């Protein structure tokens, strides 16, 4: 029993002249840039958002309370005198 080995091209779908053409190089460059952009966007979606204003003191804090209970103890005014009747 003899086996004949036939050479079957595998993994090569386009002729070499197409792979070395300028238009194929432009298409490959576009696909590479597109892949990098989508990878950066995906990583940007995974990483939690950081708001630097939450960690820095700013003008967002009021100097006095505008609550309907102005004498209530709040985190901003922990030493306020609370009148409870």
Tab-separated table of N, CA and C in Angstrom:
chain	number	residue	atom	x	y	z
A	1	UNK	N	0.850	-1.173	0.000
A	1	UNK	CA	0.000	0.000	0.000
A	1	UNK	C	0.891	1.230	0.000
A	2	UNK	N	0.741	2.069	-0.966
A	2	UNK	CA	1.539	3.288	-1.074
A	2	UNK	C	0.628	4.497	-0.928
A	3	UNK	N	1.142	5.464	-0.223
A	3	UNK	CA	0.412	6.716	-0.018
A	3	UNK	C	1.081	7.801	-0.848
A	4	UNK	N	0.334	8.523	-1.516
A	4	UNK	CA	0.882	9.654	-2.253
A	4	UNK	C	0.540	10.931	-1.490
A	5	UNK	N	1.546	11.713	-1.262
A	5	UNK	CA	1.342	12.957	-0.532
A	5	UNK	C	1.128	14.087	-1.527
A	6	UNK	N	0.019	14.637	-1.463
A	6	UNK	CA	-0.272	15.780	-2.324
A	6	UNK	C	0.024	17.043	-1.546
A	7	UNK	N	0.629	17.987	-2.177
A	7	UNK	CA	0.932	19.256	-1.541
A	7	UNK	C	-0.308	20.127	-1.622
A	8	UNK	N	-0.843	20.382	-0.464
A	8	UNK	CA	-2.054	21.196	-0.388
A	8	UNK	C	-1.678	22.533	0.224
A	9	UNK	N	-1.860	23.594	-0.511
A	9	UNK	CA	-1.547	24.897	0.091
A	9	UNK	C	-2.540	25.219	1.193
A	10	UNK	N	-2.013	25.520	2.339
A	10	UNK	CA	-2.875	25.834	3.475
A	10	UNK	C	-2.471	27.187	4.029
A	11	UNK	N	-3.429	28.030	4.233
A	11	UNK	CA	-3.180	29.311	4.847
A	11	UNK	C	-2.837	30.400	3.867
A	12	UNK	N	-2.746	30.105	2.626
A	12	UNK	CA	-2.435	31.107	1.629
A	12	UNK	C	-3.627	31.210	0.689
A	13	UNK	N	-4.363	32.271	0.823
A	13	UNK	CA	-5.577	32.413	0.031
A	13	UNK	C	-5.389	33.366	-1.137
A	14	UNK	N	-4.491	34.305	-0.984
A	14	UNK	CA	-4.288	35.289	-2.042
A	14	UNK	C	-2.927	35.079	-2.687
A	15	UNK	N	-2.815	35.377	-3.932
A	15	UNK	CA	-1.508	35.252	-4.567
A	15	UNK	C	-0.526	36.281	-3.996
A	16	UNK	N	0.741	35.994	-4.152
A	16	UNK	CA	1.777	36.833	-3.574
A	16	UNK	C	1.775	38.235	-4.161
A	17	UNK	N	1.403	38.370	-5.400
A	17	UNK	CA	1.391	39.701	-6.019
A	17	UNK	C	0.355	40.619	-5.349
A	18	UNK	N	-0.732	40.033	-4.889
A	18	UNK	CA	-1.756	40.827	-4.193
A	18	UNK	C	-1.247	41.238	-2.816
A	19	UNK	N	-0.572	40.311	-2.135
A	19	UNK	CA	-0.086	40.601	-0.785
A	19	UNK	C	0.992	41.667	-0.778
A	20	UNK	N	1.724	41.816	-1.862
A	20	UNK	CA	2.798	42.806	-1.923
A	20	UNK	C	2.376	44.082	-2.631
A	21	UNK	N	1.122	44.212	-2.933
A	21	UNK	CA	0.667	45.425	-3.620
A	21	UNK	C	0.509	46.573	-2.621
A	22	UNK	N	0.505	47.782	-3.127
A	22	UNK	CA	0.403	48.969	-2.279
A	22	UNK	C	-0.982	49.083	-1.643
A	23	UNK	N	-1.998	48.718	-2.385
A	23	UNK	CA	-3.358	48.817	-1.841
A	23	UNK	C	-3.547	47.850	-0.672
A	24	UNK	N	-2.925	46.677	-0.747
A	24	UNK	CA	-3.027	45.729	0.365
A	24	UNK	C	-2.277	46.263	1.583
A	25	UNK	N	-1.152	46.940	1.369
A	25	UNK	CA	-0.401	47.529	2.486
A	25	UNK	C	-1.205	48.638	3.153
A	26	UNK	N	-1.915	49.437	2.360
A	26	UNK	CA	-2.760	50.495	2.929
A	26	UNK	C	-3.890	49.884	3.742
A	27	UNK	N	-4.503	48.851	3.214
A	27	UNK	CA	-5.576	48.171	3.946
A	27	UNK	C	-5.054	47.557	5.247
A	28	UNK	N	-3.883	46.964	5.211
A	28	UNK	CA	-3.295	46.376	6.426
A	28	UNK	C	-2.980	47.443	7.458
A	29	UNK	N	-2.499	48.604	7.005
A	29	UNK	CA	-2.219	49.701	7.935
A	29	UNK	C	-3.507	50.219	8.559
A	30	UNK	N	-4.576	50.339	7.764
A	30	UNK	CA	-5.875	50.779	8.298
A	30	UNK	C	-6.385	49.799	9.346
A	31	UNK	N	-6.285	48.525	9.079
A	31	UNK	CA	-6.751	47.518	10.037
A	31	UNK	C	-5.916	47.578	11.315
A	32	UNK	N	-4.630	47.813	11.196
A	32	UNK	CA	-3.770	47.897	12.381
A	32	UNK	C	-4.140	49.104	13.239
A	33	UNK	N	-4.328	50.261	12.616
A	33	UNK	CA	-4.700	51.468	13.370
A	33	UNK	C	-6.074	51.297	13.994
A	34	UNK	N	-6.989	50.719	13.267
A	34	UNK	CA	-8.341	50.485	13.783
A	34	UNK	C	-8.314	49.540	14.983
A	35	UNK	N	-7.491	48.529	14.919
A	35	UNK	CA	-7.381	47.594	16.039
A	35	UNK	C	-6.822	48.279	17.276
A	36	UNK	N	-5.824	49.106	17.104
A	36	UNK	CA	-5.234	49.823	18.241
A	36	UNK	C	-6.257	50.779	18.850
A	37	UNK	N	-7.029	51.465	18.007
A	37	UNK	CA	-8.043	52.390	18.525
A	37	UNK	C	-9.111	51.647	19.316
A	38	UNK	N	-9.601	50.531	18.812
A	38	UNK	CA	-10.628	49.784	19.538
A	38	UNK	C	-10.066	49.191	20.827
A	39	UNK	N	-8.814	48.780	20.825
A	39	UNK	CA	-8.210	48.275	22.056
A	39	UNK	C	-8.104	49.383	23.099
A	40	UNK	N	-7.725	50.583	22.683
A	40	UNK	CA	-7.640	51.707	23.616
A	40	UNK	C	-9.023	52.067	24.161
A	41	UNK	N	-10.040	52.058	23.323
A	41	UNK	CA	-11.397	52.350	23.794
A	41	UNK	C	-11.890	51.279	24.754
A	42	UNK	N	-11.585	50.024	24.484
A	42	UNK	CA	-12.010	48.946	25.376
A	42	UNK	C	-11.330	49.063	26.729
A	43	UNK	N	-10.047	49.390	26.736
A	43	UNK	CA	-9.336	49.567	28.011
A	43	UNK	C	-9.881	50.782	28.751
A	44	UNK	N	-10.218	51.836	28.011
A	44	UNK	CA	-10.811	53.024	28.633
A	44	UNK	C	-12.149	52.737	29.278
A	45	UNK	N	-12.910	51.795	28.727
A	45	UNK	CA	-14.200	51.418	29.326
A	45	UNK	C	-14.012	50.569	30.568
A	46	UNK	N	-12.941	49.805	30.625
A	46	UNK	CA	-12.718	48.911	31.754
A	46	UNK	C	-12.218	49.680	32.970
A	47	UNK	N	-11.328	50.627	32.766
A	47	UNK	CA	-10.719	51.365	33.866
A	47	UNK	C	-11.748	52.311	34.473
A	48	UNK	N	-11.903	52.321	35.804
A	48	UNK	CA	-12.874	53.232	36.415
A	48	UNK	C	-12.474	54.687	36.219
A	49	UNK	N	-13.497	55.532	36.114
A	49	UNK	CA	-13.260	56.955	35.879
A	49	UNK	C	-12.793	57.628	37.167
A	50	UNK	N	-11.823	58.485	37.050
A	50	UNK	CA	-11.266	59.216	38.191
A	50	UNK	C	-11.622	60.683	38.022
A	51	UNK	N	-12.263	61.248	39.022
A	51	UNK	CA	-12.591	62.668	39.026
A	51	UNK	C	-11.640	63.348	39.998
A	52	UNK	N	-10.711	64.102	39.487
A	52	UNK	CA	-9.735	64.748	40.358
A	52	UNK	C	-10.386	65.790	41.260
A	53	UNK	N	-11.492	66.372	40.846
A	53	UNK	CA	-12.166	67.386	41.648
A	53	UNK	C	-12.710	66.805	42.951
A	54	UNK	N	-12.946	65.495	42.992
A	54	UNK	CA	-13.419	64.881	44.227
A	54	UNK	C	-12.333	64.853	45.297
A	55	UNK	N	-11.081	64.872	44.887
A	55	UNK	CA	-9.982	64.767	45.842
A	55	UNK	C	-9.346	66.116	46.163
A	56	UNK	N	-9.640	67.113	45.381
A	56	UNK	CA	-9.055	68.425	45.602
A	56	UNK	C	-10.084	69.356	46.221
A	57	UNK	N	-9.668	70.192	47.168
A	57	UNK	CA	-10.621	71.170	47.708
A	57	UNK	C	-10.933	72.214	46.647
A	58	UNK	N	-12.180	72.646	46.681
A	58	UNK	CA	-12.575	73.598	45.660
A	58	UNK	C	-13.649	74.522	46.143
A	59	UNK	N	-14.245	75.215	45.227
A	59	UNK	CA	-15.286	76.170	45.575
A	59	UNK	C	-16.658	75.535	45.618
A	60	UNK	N	-16.713	74.211	45.487
A	60	UNK	CA	-18.011	73.556	45.473
A	60	UNK	C	-18.656	73.514	46.852
A	61	UNK	N	-17.884	73.753	47.900
A	61	UNK	CA	-18.408	73.693	49.265
A	61	UNK	C	-18.960	75.067	49.645
A	62	UNK	N	-20.127	75.056	50.259
A	62	UNK	CA	-20.722	76.318	50.694
A	62	UNK	C	-20.124	76.730	52.026
A	63	UNK	N	-20.062	78.032	52.241
A	63	UNK	CA	-19.551	78.550	53.497
A	63	UNK	C	-20.559	78.405	54.621
A	64	UNK	N	-21.805	78.378	54.281
A	64	UNK	CA	-22.842	78.219	55.295
A	64	UNK	C	-23.930	77.314	54.740
A	65	UNK	N	-24.664	76.720	55.627
A	65	UNK	CA	-25.684	75.779	55.207
A	65	UNK	C	-26.904	76.514	54.647
A	66	UNK	N	-27.544	75.871	53.676
A	66	UNK	CA	-28.774	76.423	53.099
A	66	UNK	C	-29.942	75.485	53.385
A	67	UNK	N	-29.773	74.670	54.410
A	67	UNK	CA	-30.788	73.704	54.761
A	67	UNK	C	-31.980	74.391	55.428
A	68	UNK	N	-33.115	73.710	55.441
A	68	UNK	CA	-34.265	74.244	56.166
A	68	UNK	C	-34.044	74.122	57.668
A	69	UNK	N	-33.061	73.327	58.051
A	69	UNK	CA	-32.637	73.236	59.438
A	69	UNK	C	-31.208	73.774	59.516
A	70	UNK	N	-31.059	75.070	59.611
A	70	UNK	CA	-29.710	75.641	59.533
A	70	UNK	C	-28.815	75.288	60.709
A	71	UNK	N	-29.379	74.897	61.824
A	71	UNK	CA	-28.559	74.576	62.989
A	71	UNK	C	-28.282	73.085	63.116
A	72	UNK	N	-28.649	72.314	62.139
A	72	UNK	CA	-28.443	70.871	62.200
A	72	UNK	C	-26.963	70.530	62.066
A	73	UNK	N	-26.594	69.413	62.661
A	73	UNK	CA	-25.224	68.943	62.577
A	73	UNK	C	-25.050	68.246	61.232
A	74	UNK	N	-24.107	68.703	60.447
A	74	UNK	CA	-23.821	68.125	59.141
A	74	UNK	C	-22.340	67.817	59.070
A	75	UNK	N	-21.930	67.031	58.117
A	75	UNK	CA	-20.477	66.771	57.992
A	75	UNK	C	-19.691	68.048	57.752
A	76	UNK	N	-20.287	69.030	57.091
A	76	UNK	CA	-19.576	70.284	56.868
A	76	UNK	C	-19.513	71.132	58.123
A	77	UNK	N	-20.520	70.995	59.004
A	77	UNK	CA	-20.592	71.770	60.242
A	77	UNK	C	-20.805	70.810	61.409
A	78	UNK	N	-19.765	70.103	61.799
A	78	UNK	CA	-19.953	69.110	62.870
A	78	UNK	C	-20.154	69.730	64.243
A	79	UNK	N	-19.796	70.993	64.437
A	79	UNK	CA	-19.913	71.613	65.754
A	79	UNK	C	-21.160	72.473	65.885
A	80	UNK	N	-22.080	72.337	64.949
A	80	UNK	CA	-23.300	73.136	65.017
A	80	UNK	C	-24.139	72.697	66.213
A	81	UNK	N	-24.837	73.664	66.767
A	81	UNK	CA	-25.685	73.389	67.923
A	81	UNK	C	-27.066	73.023	67.411
A	82	UNK	N	-27.489	71.839	67.745
A	82	UNK	CA	-28.779	71.368	67.286
A	82	UNK	C	-29.798	71.549	68.386
A	83	UNK	N	-30.891	72.204	68.055
A	83	UNK	CA	-31.971	72.390	69.025
A	83	UNK	C	-33.040	71.353	68.745
A	84	UNK	N	-33.197	70.467	69.649
A	84	UNK	CA	-34.242	69.463	69.499
A	84	UNK	C	-35.260	69.688	70.587
A	85	UNK	N	-36.480	69.920	70.183
A	85	UNK	CA	-37.547	70.208	71.129
A	85	UNK	C	-38.451	69.015	71.230
